[in-house]
Structure formats: structure tokens, C-alpha cells
Amino acid sequence: MLISQIKGANGEIVVAVREPGGAARSVNNAGSVYALAMEAADGGKSLAAVIEAHGYGDTVDLEKAYAEGRFLPPITHPDAAHLHLTGTGLTHLGSAATRDSMHKKTSEAAEETLTDSMKMFKMGLENGKPKSGEKGVQPEWFYKGNGYGTAAPGAPLISPSFALDGGEEPEMAGIYVIAKDGAPFRIGFALSNEFSDHVTERINYLYLAHSKLRPAAYGPEIRIGAAPDDIRGTSRIKRGDKVIFEKPFLSGEANMSHTFANLEYHHFKYGIFRVPGDVHVHMFGTATLSFADGIKAEEGDVFEIEVAEFGLALRNPLKVAAEEEIAVRQL
């Protein structure tokens, strides 16, 4: 099942659900995806059961809503500061050939000659998929911001004026709520654009934290439930009528050095991320970047990420913010 949110005629949130390839219908008296998810988490029910109990209303034309700019992120929080955008990297293998060659390279190289990134990658290869009941190695982790840094599907991803680059990162994101007893619950997975400044990151790996403090987009729909083992889609960039970049986008545990469960554990093991009522959008990394192919995105370019099983494509144009004068004043 796919679930999404759009703006209604009076500014209200309309929750729409559908099966892949099918027509969408509104959920009666839903309030929001967040409200439905918290009802399920706090009531000990599945989200599907809660939706079924609410019942269905009118048919919703999702394509029309997208064209009209009425899509919202597929989950929002009433207080945007309680939605957390986080992520992890060095988790994906790329193709099978890359997997074999990288494994051979990291296994044969002397430990002291490896970069910190390659050491982290090797750790994931060796212990990112632990046996049942065991804890695997912790991954790289980063913070992107909160709900104020989310861009709705179709809305611009705004690069700050001081940025050296604004590039896409096509990823899968896990979508979670925290129940009133502090237990994390996964709603499902969504496409995401973990938009980053790769030029800043390349200057020095200690600038990674700076490079990630950018907006992110996710959706338009959440695929409720577990993710497929092998996820295959496309990442592209459009400049006007031309496609200037297009490559396969691979994800899912068949293409990763970590399990989703291991990555989830190492995020939610911190008590600060189990605050009742909070929402988490956690991005799981990628192996496909236009930046790696020498592409420099320009204002007006449109990023598009598409995977058939996850519903509508995620599209966001690039916009560059005007320069701001920032000064701290003494009270």
C-alpha cells in the first residue's frame, strides 16, 4: 500500500492511499499520516488496520495534485522541530562487479594505507549484516536538520548562497514515529533526495557535517511495510527539455553492505531519538551521484528519482537562495 498527503481545497491535509498502479482514495477523518501512524503505534494496531477502520472517501487524482503543486511531504509533524532528518553513508555496494573489486581491494590493502572512508566501508562489508541476535558494526551517521528543512515533492530544493555545490543523492528513506512508550515504529520506506554540497565535502572529510546541513525531499508516497530486497530505479537530471544525466539507482539489502535493521538499531539506540511523538526520516545512502560523473547542477535543473514500486517519481527543481547578512546581536 502507498500513502501520501496533499493539500485539500480549504488548506486541510488529505491523506490518500492506493495500491501500486491503482487509483488513490482519501481516508475518512484521517487528519494526517502522522495522526494515523500515532493511532496505530499507541493502539497496538497495524497502520493498514487503522486505515481500514477509518474507511475510504472520494477518489483522489494524484497526478493532477502533483501538477498543481498540492503535494505535501508524505509525513509531517504538527511541530516541525519534532521531525528529524538524518542519514547514513558508505552503505551501498553499487553493482556486483564493484562489490567484488572493492572487497578484493580493501581485503588486500594494508590497513594503514586505507582512507577513513575505505576503512568504514570495509567495516560494513565485514560486519554490516550480523547474524540474528547479534549487533553489527555501526555506520557513518549524519544530521541534516528538522522538519523546517523538508521540501515537498515538486517544491524547490533551496541551496544556500554560500554553498559551493547543490547536488542530488537518490536514496531510500525509512519513515518512523515514536509511540507514547518510547518504542520506534516504522511506517515504511519512501524515495528521498538527500540533497548535499559535494564540493564542500570534498575539501576535507571533516566538512561532511557542513555539507549535509541542507534541505531534503522525500516521497511523494510512502510504501507501507518492509522494503524489497532488490530496489531498482532511475536517477536523472533535466535541464529544460534535455536530460543531462541519467543512471540506474540501486538500493535494498541485496545492494548494500548493511541490513536496514542494523542501520535502524544504530540510530534508535540513542535515547534522544526515542522521544514519544517524534517523527524520523532516516536516509540510507546511495551509490549513484551525478557529481561523480562531473555534472554540476544549475539553478532550474530538475532532479527526478523514480522506482516503480514506490509510486510517483520524486521531482524537485534546484533553487539558489539570495545572500543573507548574518550578524549576532548582543541582548
C-alpha positions as a Python dict, from the first residue, in 0.01 Angstrom:
ca = {
    (1, 'M'): (0, 0, 0),
    (2, 'L'): (113, 355, -81),
    (3, 'I'): (17, 652, 137),
    (4, 'S'): (57, 1025, 73),
    (5, 'Q'): (-67, 1370, 176),
    (6, 'I'): (-194, 1657, -37),
    (7, 'K'): (-346, 1997, 35),
    (8, 'G'): (-722, 2000, 18),
    (9, 'A'): (-942, 2277, -121),
    (10, 'N'): (-956, 2453, 216),
    (11, 'G'): (-592, 2402, 309),
    (12, 'E'): (-660, 2086, 508),
    (13, 'I'): (-445, 1772, 479),
    (14, 'V'): (-600, 1499, 265),
    (15, 'V'): (-450, 1154, 320),
    (16, 'A'): (-462, 934, 10),
    (17, 'V'): (-392, 562, -16),
    (18, 'R'): (-369, 324, -308),
    (19, 'E'): (-220, 1, -427),
    (20, 'P'): (69, 42, -677),
    (21, 'G'): (-78, 114, -1019),
    (22, 'G'): (-426, 170, -876),
    (23, 'A'): (-645, 472, -810),
    (24, 'A'): (-600, 666, -486),
    (25, 'R'): (-879, 732, -237),
    (26, 'S'): (-892, 964, 59),
    (27, 'V'): (-901, 826, 412),
    (28, 'N'): (-1201, 942, 614),
    (29, 'N'): (-1127, 1170, 912),
    (30, 'A'): (-756, 1093, 887),
    (31, 'G'): (-623, 1432, 995),
    (32, 'S'): (-277, 1344, 868),
    (33, 'V'): (-48, 1049, 808),
    (34, 'Y'): (114, 1137, 1140),
    (35, 'A'): (-219, 1112, 1323),
    (36, 'L'): (-296, 774, 1164),
    (37, 'A'): (52, 641, 1244),
    (38, 'M'): (36, 752, 1608),
    (39, 'E'): (-310, 598, 1641),
    (40, 'A'): (-165, 270, 1518),
    (41, 'A'): (154, 286, 1727),
    (42, 'D'): (-22, 382, 2051),
    (43, 'G'): (-313, 146, 1993),
    (44, 'G'): (-113, -167, 1917),
    (45, 'K'): (-261, -194, 1568),
    (46, 'S'): (-118, -207, 1218),
    (47, 'L'): (-141, 106, 1009),
    (48, 'A'): (-337, -85, 746),
    (49, 'A'): (-595, -184, 1010),
    (50, 'V'): (-631, 176, 1129),
    (51, 'I'): (-682, 297, 772),
    (52, 'E'): (-940, 27, 708),
    (53, 'A'): (-1127, 125, 1025),
    (54, 'H'): (-1142, 490, 916),
    (55, 'G'): (-1277, 391, 576),
    (56, 'Y'): (-1238, 546, 234),
    (57, 'G'): (-1382, 856, 75),
    (58, 'D'): (-1350, 1018, -266),
    (59, 'T'): (-1110, 923, -540),
    (60, 'V'): (-801, 1149, -544),
    (61, 'D'): (-626, 1243, -868),
    (62, 'L'): (-263, 1236, -753),
    (63, 'E'): (-115, 1335, -1090),
    (64, 'K'): (-337, 1644, -1101),
    (65, 'A'): (-246, 1735, -743),
    (66, 'Y'): (124, 1700, -832),
    (67, 'A'): (85, 1924, -1138),
    (68, 'E'): (-98, 2183, -926),
    (69, 'G'): (175, 2187, -659),
    (70, 'R'): (-53, 2050, -388),
    (71, 'F'): (162, 1761, -268),
    (72, 'L'): (293, 1776, 88),
    (73, 'P'): (573, 1559, 222),
    (74, 'P'): (410, 1219, 291),
    (75, 'I'): (452, 1270, 664),
    (76, 'T'): (476, 1595, 858),
    (77, 'H'): (468, 1677, 1229),
    (78, 'P'): (240, 1942, 1385),
    (79, 'D'): (559, 2093, 1530),
    (80, 'A'): (827, 2079, 1258),
    (81, 'A'): (1105, 2081, 1519),
    (82, 'H'): (995, 1729, 1618),
    (83, 'L'): (1066, 1580, 1276),
    (84, 'H'): (1429, 1471, 1243),
    (85, 'L'): (1619, 1440, 915),
    (86, 'T'): (1919, 1210, 950),
    (87, 'G'): (2114, 968, 738),
    (88, 'T'): (2399, 728, 693),
    (89, 'G'): (2652, 672, 417),
    (90, 'L'): (2905, 418, 290),
    (91, 'T'): (2629, 158, 297),
    (92, 'H'): (2586, 67, -71),
    (93, 'L'): (2790, -164, -288),
    (94, 'G'): (2692, -39, -633),
    (95, 'S'): (2699, -316, -890),
    (96, 'A'): (2804, -675, -819),
    (97, 'A'): (3129, -614, -1008),
    (98, 'T'): (3205, -310, -794),
    (99, 'R'): (3127, -513, -485),
    (100, 'D'): (3379, -782, -580),
    (101, 'S'): (3652, -540, -682),
    (102, 'M'): (3611, -319, -375),
    (103, 'H'): (3608, -618, -143),
    (104, 'K'): (3927, -750, -300),
    (105, 'K'): (4091, -408, -286),
    (106, 'T'): (4007, -347, 78),
    (107, 'S'): (4099, -702, 182),
    (108, 'E'): (4442, -693, 21),
    (109, 'A'): (4545, -339, 114),
    (110, 'A'): (4738, -276, 431),
    (111, 'E'): (4513, -124, 697),
    (112, 'E'): (4737, 181, 740),
    (113, 'T'): (4708, 271, 369),
    (114, 'L'): (4327, 289, 368),
    (115, 'T'): (4144, 620, 394),
    (116, 'D'): (3897, 662, 679),
    (117, 'S'): (3615, 623, 426),
    (118, 'M'): (3754, 295, 295),
    (119, 'K'): (3807, 169, 649),
    (120, 'M'): (3444, 245, 726),
    (121, 'F'): (3333, 74, 406),
    (122, 'K'): (3541, -233, 490),
    (123, 'M'): (3388, -247, 839),
    (124, 'G'): (3044, -256, 679),
    (125, 'L'): (3146, -533, 440),
    (126, 'E'): (3275, -742, 728),
    (127, 'N'): (3005, -684, 989),
    (128, 'G'): (2717, -478, 849),
    (129, 'K'): (2493, -781, 818),
    (130, 'P'): (2516, -952, 1157),
    (131, 'K'): (2363, -1288, 1243),
    (132, 'S'): (2026, -1295, 1414),
    (133, 'G'): (2057, -1181, 1774),
    (134, 'E'): (2394, -1011, 1720),
    (135, 'K'): (2480, -642, 1686),
    (136, 'G'): (2660, -534, 1370),
    (137, 'V'): (2912, -257, 1323),
    (138, 'Q'): (2783, 99, 1347),
    (139, 'P'): (2784, 300, 1024),
    (140, 'E'): (2875, 656, 938),
    (141, 'W'): (2592, 883, 1062),
    (142, 'F'): (2496, 1243, 998),
    (143, 'Y'): (2232, 1501, 1091),
    (144, 'K'): (2056, 1703, 820),
    (145, 'G'): (1807, 1909, 1014),
    (146, 'N'): (1444, 1903, 1119),
    (147, 'G'): (1105, 1945, 958),
    (148, 'Y'): (1182, 2305, 865),
    (149, 'G'): (1434, 2163, 617),
    (150, 'T'): (1188, 1948, 424),
    (151, 'A'): (1094, 2025, 64),
    (152, 'A'): (761, 1891, -61),
    (153, 'P'): (754, 1685, -380),
    (154, 'G'): (759, 1935, -666),
    (155, 'A'): (889, 2220, -447),
    (156, 'P'): (1240, 2363, -488),
    (157, 'L'): (1540, 2229, -304),
    (158, 'I'): (1697, 2556, -195),
    (159, 'S'): (2076, 2572, -189),
    (160, 'P'): (2214, 2845, 40),
    (161, 'S'): (2404, 3132, -120),
    (162, 'F'): (2730, 3024, 45),
    (163, 'A'): (2710, 2667, -90),
    (164, 'L'): (2980, 2552, -331),
    (165, 'D'): (2752, 2293, -490),
    (166, 'G'): (2397, 2162, -475),
    (167, 'G'): (2370, 1803, -589),
    (168, 'E'): (2123, 1519, -563),
    (169, 'E'): (2161, 1198, -363),
    (170, 'P'): (1891, 946, -459),
    (171, 'E'): (1822, 728, -157),
    (172, 'M'): (1568, 522, 27),
    (173, 'A'): (1442, 678, 350),
    (174, 'G'): (1287, 494, 640),
    (175, 'I'): (987, 676, 790),
    (176, 'Y'): (929, 629, 1165),
    (177, 'V'): (717, 750, 1456),
    (178, 'I'): (787, 708, 1826),
    (179, 'A'): (499, 569, 2031),
    (180, 'K'): (397, 713, 2368),
    (181, 'D'): (602, 442, 2544),
    (182, 'G'): (918, 538, 2351),
    (183, 'A'): (910, 246, 2108),
    (184, 'P'): (1010, 329, 1747),
    (185, 'F'): (773, 210, 1472),
    (186, 'R'): (850, 205, 1102),
    (187, 'I'): (568, 317, 872),
    (188, 'G'): (761, 214, 562),
    (189, 'F'): (1004, 349, 306),
    (190, 'A'): (999, 639, 61),
    (191, 'L'): (1214, 777, -214),
    (192, 'S'): (1432, 1063, -95),
    (193, 'N'): (1671, 1323, -229),
    (194, 'E'): (1938, 1368, 37),
    (195, 'F'): (2049, 1693, -125),
    (196, 'S'): (2413, 1779, -36),
    (197, 'D'): (2710, 2004, -111),
    (198, 'H'): (2966, 1763, -253),
    (199, 'V'): (3230, 2026, -330),
    (200, 'T'): (3240, 2133, 35),
    (201, 'E'): (3259, 1769, 144),
    (202, 'R'): (3547, 1703, -95),
    (203, 'I'): (3762, 1981, 56),
    (204, 'N'): (3800, 1781, 375),
    (205, 'Y'): (3600, 1487, 508),
    (206, 'L'): (3560, 1678, 836),
    (207, 'Y'): (3337, 1915, 638),
    (208, 'L'): (3084, 1634, 590),
    (209, 'A'): (2867, 1776, 869),
    (210, 'H'): (2856, 2116, 696),
    (211, 'S'): (2780, 1962, 356),
    (212, 'K'): (2476, 1776, 491),
    (213, 'L'): (2304, 2077, 651),
    (214, 'R'): (2081, 2124, 350),
    (215, 'P'): (1711, 2059, 280),
    (216, 'A'): (1586, 1717, 179),
    (217, 'A'): (1285, 1591, -12),
    (218, 'Y'): (1107, 1258, 36),
    (219, 'G'): (800, 1095, -111),
    (220, 'P'): (569, 1167, -282),
    (221, 'E'): (438, 839, -137),
    (222, 'I'): (540, 607, 146),
    (223, 'R'): (538, 236, 68),
    (224, 'I'): (395, 85, 385),
    (225, 'G'): (582, -220, 514),
    (226, 'A'): (923, -372, 453),
    (227, 'A'): (1140, -268, 159),
    (228, 'P'): (1206, -505, -132),
    (229, 'D'): (1542, -678, -114),
    (230, 'D'): (1646, -551, -458),
    (231, 'I'): (1531, -197, -545),
    (232, 'R'): (1599, -73, -898),
    (233, 'G'): (1506, 263, -1038),
    (234, 'T'): (1644, 568, -1216),
    (235, 'S'): (1802, 897, -1112),
    (236, 'R'): (1806, 1177, -1368),
    (237, 'I'): (1855, 1549, -1403),
    (238, 'K'): (1657, 1756, -1653),
    (239, 'R'): (1774, 2094, -1779),
    (240, 'G'): (1488, 2246, -1972),
    (241, 'D'): (1376, 1984, -2224),
    (242, 'K'): (1701, 1787, -2208),
    (243, 'V'): (1807, 1505, -1978),
    (244, 'I'): (2167, 1589, -1885),
    (245, 'F'): (2218, 1294, -1651),
    (246, 'E'): (2052, 954, -1616),
    (247, 'K'): (2174, 645, -1433),
    (248, 'P'): (2028, 339, -1263),
    (249, 'F'): (1952, 381, -895),
    (250, 'L'): (2004, 66, -687),
    (251, 'S'): (1913, 9, -324),
    (252, 'G'): (1774, -260, -98),
    (253, 'E'): (1977, -502, 111),
    (254, 'A'): (2088, -702, -197),
    (255, 'N'): (2285, -390, -298),
    (256, 'M'): (2401, -286, 49),
    (257, 'S'): (2676, -379, 294),
    (258, 'H'): (2441, -327, 592),
    (259, 'T'): (2095, -455, 674),
    (260, 'F'): (1823, -198, 733),
    (261, 'A'): (1777, -349, 1079),
    (262, 'N'): (2141, -285, 1168),
    (263, 'L'): (2122, 75, 1047),
    (264, 'E'): (1795, 128, 1235),
    (265, 'Y'): (1940, -14, 1557),
    (266, 'H'): (2238, 219, 1548),
    (267, 'H'): (2010, 520, 1503),
    (268, 'F'): (1747, 438, 1761),
    (269, 'K'): (1990, 306, 2023),
    (270, 'Y'): (2024, 670, 2131),
    (271, 'G'): (1753, 769, 2375),
    (272, 'I'): (1729, 1120, 2230),
    (273, 'F'): (1585, 958, 1916),
    (274, 'R'): (1311, 776, 2108),
    (275, 'V'): (1119, 1077, 2235),
    (276, 'P'): (746, 996, 2230),
    (277, 'G'): (557, 1159, 1944),
    (278, 'D'): (862, 1240, 1732),
    (279, 'V'): (896, 1161, 1360),
    (280, 'H'): (1217, 1038, 1198),
    (281, 'V'): (1309, 1040, 831),
    (282, 'H'): (1633, 840, 810),
    (283, 'M'): (1814, 819, 475),
    (284, 'F'): (2013, 507, 398),
    (285, 'G'): (2279, 613, 146),
    (286, 'T'): (2334, 576, -227),
    (287, 'A'): (2574, 453, -493),
    (288, 'T'): (2461, 693, -769),
    (289, 'L'): (2573, 1057, -787),
    (290, 'S'): (2579, 1291, -1085),
    (291, 'F'): (2862, 1477, -912),
    (292, 'A'): (3083, 1168, -951),
    (293, 'D'): (3030, 1196, -1328),
    (294, 'G'): (3139, 1559, -1338),
    (295, 'I'): (2788, 1709, -1352),
    (296, 'K'): (2738, 2048, -1185),
    (297, 'A'): (2372, 2120, -1129),
    (298, 'E'): (2245, 2466, -1216),
    (299, 'E'): (1953, 2668, -1083),
    (300, 'G'): (1636, 2550, -1255),
    (301, 'D'): (1758, 2194, -1312),
    (302, 'V'): (1504, 1932, -1203),
    (303, 'F'): (1613, 1627, -1004),
    (304, 'E'): (1397, 1319, -1064),
    (305, 'I'): (1415, 990, -874),
    (306, 'E'): (1191, 705, -984),
    (307, 'V'): (1132, 349, -861),
    (308, 'A'): (814, 179, -983),
    (309, 'E'): (732, 3, -654),
    (310, 'F'): (738, 333, -465),
    (311, 'G'): (475, 519, -664),
    (312, 'L'): (511, 858, -824),
    (313, 'A'): (857, 991, -908),
    (314, 'L'): (1015, 1242, -671),
    (315, 'R'): (1082, 1567, -858),
    (316, 'N'): (1239, 1885, -723),
    (317, 'P'): (1393, 2183, -904),
    (318, 'L'): (1714, 2341, -777),
    (319, 'K'): (1693, 2697, -647),
    (320, 'V'): (1974, 2913, -507),
    (321, 'A'): (1888, 3136, -212),
    (322, 'A'): (1968, 3505, -208),
    (323, 'E'): (2266, 3609, 1),
    (324, 'E'): (2186, 3695, 362),
    (325, 'E'): (2363, 3919, 610),
    (326, 'I'): (2402, 3718, 931),
    (327, 'A'): (2509, 3902, 1244),
    (328, 'V'): (2470, 3810, 1609),
    (329, 'R'): (2344, 4095, 1826),
    (330, 'Q'): (2402, 4134, 2195),
    (331, 'L'): (2091, 4146, 2412),
}
